[in-house]
Coordinates of N, CA and C in Angstrom, one line a residue:
M65 N 17.4 83.6 -159.4 CA 16.9 84.5 -160.0 C 17.6 85.8 -158.7
D66 N 18.7 86.8 -159.2 CA 19.1 87.2 -158.3 C 18.1 88.3 -157.4
N67 N 18.5 88.5 -155.7 CA 17.2 88.9 -155.4 C 17.1 90.2 -155.5
L68 N 17.9 91.1 -156.4 CA 17.8 92.2 -156.8 C 16.8 92.8 -157.3
A69 N 16.4 91.8 -158.6 CA 15.4 92.2 -159.3 C 14.0 92.0 -158.2
M70 N 14.2 91.3 -157.2 CA 12.7 91.6 -156.6 C 12.7 92.3 -155.6
R71 N 14.2 93.3 -155.2 CA 14.1 93.9 -154.5 C 13.9 95.6 -155.3
L72 N 14.2 95.6 -156.4 CA 14.3 96.8 -157.3 C 12.2 96.6 -157.7
V73 N 11.8 95.3 -158.1 CA 10.3 95.6 -158.2 C 9.6 96.2 -156.9
T74 N 9.9 95.6 -155.6 CA 9.3 95.6 -154.2 C 9.3 97.0 -154.4
Q75 N 10.6 97.9 -154.6 CA 10.9 99.1 -154.1 C 10.0 100.2 -155.4
W76 N 9.8 99.7 -156.6 CA 8.9 100.2 -157.6 C 7.4 100.2 -157.1
I77 N 7.0 99.3 -156.6 CA 5.7 99.2 -156.2 C 5.1 100.0 -154.6
K78 N 6.4 99.9 -154.1 CA 5.9 101.1 -152.8 C 6.2 102.3 -153.1
N79 N 6.9 103.0 -154.3 CA 6.5 103.8 -154.7 C 5.7 104.6 -155.8
Y80 N 5.3 103.2 -156.7 CA 4.0 103.4 -157.5 C 2.6 102.1 -157.0
P81 N 2.2 102.7 -156.3 CA 1.3 101.3 -156.0 C 0.3 101.2 -157.2
M82 N -0.2 102.0 -157.9 CA -0.5 102.1 -159.1 C 0.0 103.1 -160.0
L83 N 0.2 102.0 -161.7 CA 0.6 103.4 -162.6 C 0.6 104.0 -162.8
I84 N -0.7 104.8 -162.4 CA -0.9 106.1 -162.7 C -0.2 107.1 -161.7
H85 N 0.3 106.5 -161.2 CA 1.1 107.7 -159.6 C 2.5 107.9 -160.5
C86 N 3.0 107.2 -161.4 CA 4.0 107.6 -162.4 C 3.7 108.3 -163.4
T87 N 4.5 109.5 -162.8 CA 3.9 110.7 -164.2 C 4.7 110.4 -165.4
W88 N 5.3 109.8 -165.8 CA 6.0 109.9 -166.9 C 4.9 108.2 -167.8
V89 N 4.4 107.6 -166.9 CA 3.4 106.2 -167.5 C 2.2 107.1 -168.1
S90 N 1.8 107.1 -169.2 CA 0.4 107.2 -169.7 C -0.8 107.0 -169.1
D91 N -1.7 107.7 -168.8 CA -2.6 107.0 -168.6 C -3.8 106.6 -169.3
R92 N -3.5 105.8 -170.4 CA -3.8 104.7 -171.4 C -3.9 103.3 -171.5
W93 N -4.4 102.8 -172.4 CA -4.2 101.3 -172.4 C -3.0 101.7 -173.6
H94 N -1.3 101.1 -173.3 CA -0.4 101.7 -174.1 C 1.0 100.9 -173.9
Y95 N 1.8 101.2 -174.4 CA 3.1 100.7 -174.6 C 3.9 100.5 -173.1
E96 N 3.6 101.7 -172.2 CA 4.4 101.6 -171.0 C 3.9 101.0 -170.2
Q97 N 2.9 100.9 -170.0 CA 2.1 99.8 -168.8 C 2.5 98.2 -169.0
G98 N 2.5 97.9 -170.4 CA 2.8 96.6 -171.2 C 4.0 96.4 -170.7
C99 N 5.3 97.0 -170.7 CA 6.3 96.9 -170.5 C 6.7 97.2 -169.1
L100 N 6.1 97.8 -168.4 CA 6.8 97.5 -167.2 C 6.1 96.6 -166.3
L101 N 4.7 95.9 -166.8 CA 4.2 94.9 -166.3 C 4.2 93.5 -166.6
K102 N 4.9 93.4 -167.8 CA 5.4 92.5 -168.4 C 7.3 92.5 -167.5
G103 N 8.0 93.2 -167.1 CA 9.3 93.0 -165.8 C 8.6 92.6 -165.3
I104 N 7.8 92.8 -164.5 CA 7.0 92.7 -163.2 C 6.6 91.0 -163.0
H105 N 5.7 90.8 -164.5 CA 5.4 89.4 -164.3 C 7.1 88.3 -164.7
D106 N 8.3 89.1 -165.5 CA 9.0 88.2 -165.4 C 9.8 87.5 -164.1
V107 N 9.9 88.4 -163.0 CA 10.4 88.4 -161.4 C 9.1 87.2 -161.0
Y108 N 7.9 87.6 -161.0 CA 6.9 87.0 -160.6 C 7.2 85.3 -161.0
M109 N 7.4 85.3 -162.6 CA 7.8 83.9 -163.0 C 9.0 83.1 -162.1
H110 N 10.2 84.0 -161.6 CA 10.7 83.3 -160.9 C 11.2 83.3 -159.6
T111 N 9.7 84.1 -158.9 CA 9.9 84.2 -157.0 C 8.7 83.6 -156.9
G112 N 7.7 83.5 -158.0 CA 6.2 83.1 -157.4 C 5.5 84.0 -156.5
E113 N 6.2 85.3 -156.1 CA 5.2 86.0 -155.3 C 4.3 86.4 -155.9
N114 N 3.3 86.1 -155.1 CA 1.3 86.3 -155.3 C 1.2 87.9 -155.7
D115 N 1.8 88.6 -154.5 CA 1.8 90.1 -154.6 C 2.2 90.9 -155.7
L116 N 3.2 90.5 -156.8 CA 3.5 90.9 -157.7 C 2.0 90.5 -158.8
L117 N 1.4 89.5 -159.0 CA 0.3 89.0 -160.2 C -0.8 89.7 -159.2
E118 N -0.6 90.2 -158.1 CA -1.7 91.1 -157.8 C -2.0 92.3 -158.1
Y119 N -0.1 92.9 -158.1 CA 0.0 94.2 -158.4 C -0.5 94.4 -159.9
I120 N 0.0 93.4 -160.8 CA -0.6 93.2 -162.1 C -1.8 93.3 -162.6
R121 N -2.6 92.7 -161.7 CA -4.0 92.4 -161.6 C -4.4 94.0 -161.7
T122 N -4.1 94.5 -160.4 CA -4.9 95.8 -159.7 C -4.4 97.1 -160.9
N123 N -3.5 97.0 -161.6 CA -3.3 97.8 -162.6 C -4.2 97.5 -163.7
M124 N -4.2 96.3 -164.4 CA -4.6 96.3 -165.5 C -6.3 96.2 -165.2
D125 N -6.6 96.0 -163.8 CA -8.5 96.1 -164.3 C -8.9 97.7 -164.3
R126 N -7.7 98.4 -163.8 CA -7.9 99.9 -163.8 C -8.5 100.1 -165.6
Y127 N -7.9 99.3 -166.4 CA -8.1 100.0 -168.1 C -9.6 99.1 -168.5
V128 N -9.5 97.9 -167.8 CA -10.4 97.1 -168.5 C -11.9 97.2 -167.4
E129 N -13.0 97.6 -168.2 CA -14.4 97.9 -167.3 C -14.7 96.5 -166.9
N130 N -15.7 96.7 -166.4 CA -16.3 94.8 -166.1 C -17.1 93.9 -166.8
D131 N -17.5 94.7 -168.2 CA -18.4 94.0 -169.1 C -17.3 93.4 -170.1
G132 N -15.1 93.9 -169.7 CA -14.8 93.6 -170.5 C -14.2 94.8 -171.6
N133 N -14.8 95.5 -172.0 CA -14.3 96.6 -172.6 C -12.9 97.1 -172.3
I134 N -12.4 97.5 -173.1 CA -11.0 98.3 -172.6 C -11.0 99.8 -172.6
R135 N -11.2 100.5 -171.4 CA -11.1 101.7 -171.6 C -9.9 102.5 -172.4
T136 N -9.7 103.3 -173.1 CA -9.0 104.1 -173.9 C -8.6 103.3 -174.7
Y137 N -8.7 102.3 -175.3 CA -8.4 101.9 -176.3 C -9.1 101.7 -177.6
R138 N -8.5 102.0 -178.5 CA -9.3 102.2 -179.8 C -8.8 101.5 -181.2
E139 N -10.0 100.4 -181.4 CA -9.3 99.4 -182.3 C -8.9 100.2 -183.4
Q140 N -9.3 101.2 -184.0 CA -9.1 101.8 -185.2 C -7.3 102.2 -185.2
D141 N -6.9 102.2 -184.2 CA -5.6 102.8 -184.0 C -4.5 101.8 -184.7
Y142 N -5.2 100.3 -184.8 CA -4.0 99.6 -185.2 C -2.7 99.6 -184.6
N143 N -2.8 100.0 -183.3 CA -1.3 100.4 -182.8 C -0.8 99.1 -182.3
L144 N 0.3 98.3 -182.5 CA 1.2 97.3 -181.9 C 1.8 97.5 -180.2
D145 N 1.7 99.1 -179.9 CA 2.2 99.4 -178.8 C 0.8 99.1 -177.9
Q146 N 0.3 97.9 -178.3 CA -1.2 98.0 -177.3 C -0.6 96.5 -176.9
I147 N -0.1 95.5 -178.0 CA 0.0 94.5 -177.3 C 0.3 93.6 -176.5
N148 N 1.6 94.3 -175.6 CA 2.1 93.7 -174.3 C 0.5 93.8 -172.9
N149 N 0.0 94.6 -173.0 CA -1.2 94.8 -172.4 C -1.9 93.8 -172.4
G150 N -2.5 93.1 -173.6 CA -2.7 92.2 -174.1 C -2.7 90.9 -173.4
K151 N -1.3 90.6 -173.6 CA -0.4 89.6 -172.9 C -0.6 89.1 -171.4
M152 N -0.7 90.4 -170.4 CA -0.5 90.6 -169.5 C -2.0 90.0 -169.5
Q153 N -2.9 90.4 -170.2 CA -4.3 89.7 -169.4 C -4.3 88.4 -169.7
L154 N -3.9 87.6 -170.9 CA -3.9 86.6 -170.7 C -3.4 86.2 -169.9
Q155 N -2.2 86.6 -169.2 CA -1.8 86.1 -168.2 C -2.3 86.0 -166.9
L156 N -2.8 86.7 -166.7 CA -3.9 87.0 -165.6 C -4.8 86.0 -165.9
Y157 N -5.4 85.3 -166.7 CA -6.1 84.3 -166.8 C -5.6 83.2 -166.8
R158 N -4.6 83.1 -167.1 CA -3.4 81.7 -167.1 C -3.5 81.4 -165.4
Y159 N -3.1 82.5 -164.9 CA -2.6 82.4 -163.5 C -3.8 82.5 -162.5
M160 N -4.6 83.0 -162.6 CA -5.7 83.4 -162.0 C -7.3 82.8 -162.2
G161 N -7.3 82.5 -163.1 CA -8.6 82.2 -164.3 C -9.5 82.6 -164.2
F162 N -9.0 84.1 -164.3 CA -10.1 85.1 -164.8 C -9.3 86.9 -165.1
C163 N -9.9 87.1 -165.9 CA -9.4 88.6 -166.3 C -10.9 89.3 -166.7
R164 N -10.9 90.4 -166.6 CA -12.1 91.2 -166.9 C -11.5 91.2 -168.5
S165 N -11.0 91.5 -169.3 CA -10.9 91.5 -170.6 C -11.6 90.0 -171.4
C166 N -11.5 88.8 -170.4 CA -11.8 87.5 -171.1 C -13.3 87.1 -170.7
I167 N -14.1 88.0 -170.6 CA -15.7 88.3 -170.3 C -15.9 87.7 -171.7
G168 N -16.8 86.6 -171.5 CA -17.7 86.1 -172.6 C -17.0 85.4 -173.7
E169 N -18.3 84.8 -174.8 CA -17.4 84.1 -175.4 C -16.9 84.8 -176.6
E170 N -17.3 85.8 -176.7 CA -16.7 86.4 -178.2 C -15.1 86.9 -177.9
S171 N -14.6 87.0 -176.5 CA -13.4 87.2 -176.3 C -11.9 86.9 -176.8
G172 N -12.1 85.9 -177.1 CA -11.5 85.0 -177.7 C -10.6 84.2 -176.6
C173 N -10.5 84.7 -175.5 CA -10.1 84.0 -174.3 C -10.1 82.6 -173.8
L174 N -11.4 82.5 -173.8 CA -12.3 81.4 -173.2 C -11.8 80.1 -174.6

């Protein structure tokens, strides 16, 4: 991978250590977070830079409570825009062996 992608992601993380610092990103479990974190995950896949995975975890943990409930998520919305965030949770489980939303047998992650 061209190091341009890594430079862009590094600058993004420097400017926005948490996604909520970016004014155009919603403070809800929603599409914007999933797209941004998916892009960072793609760079991680090519570079193996653990700081990128940690950035994803830190930002996802903001939305998932210790008991695995997703803050601001409303199941009754049936909204496909929220799927990418769930994919990021599964990637965290894959690489780190743990994610907050994968707690308990009923989560479907384990």
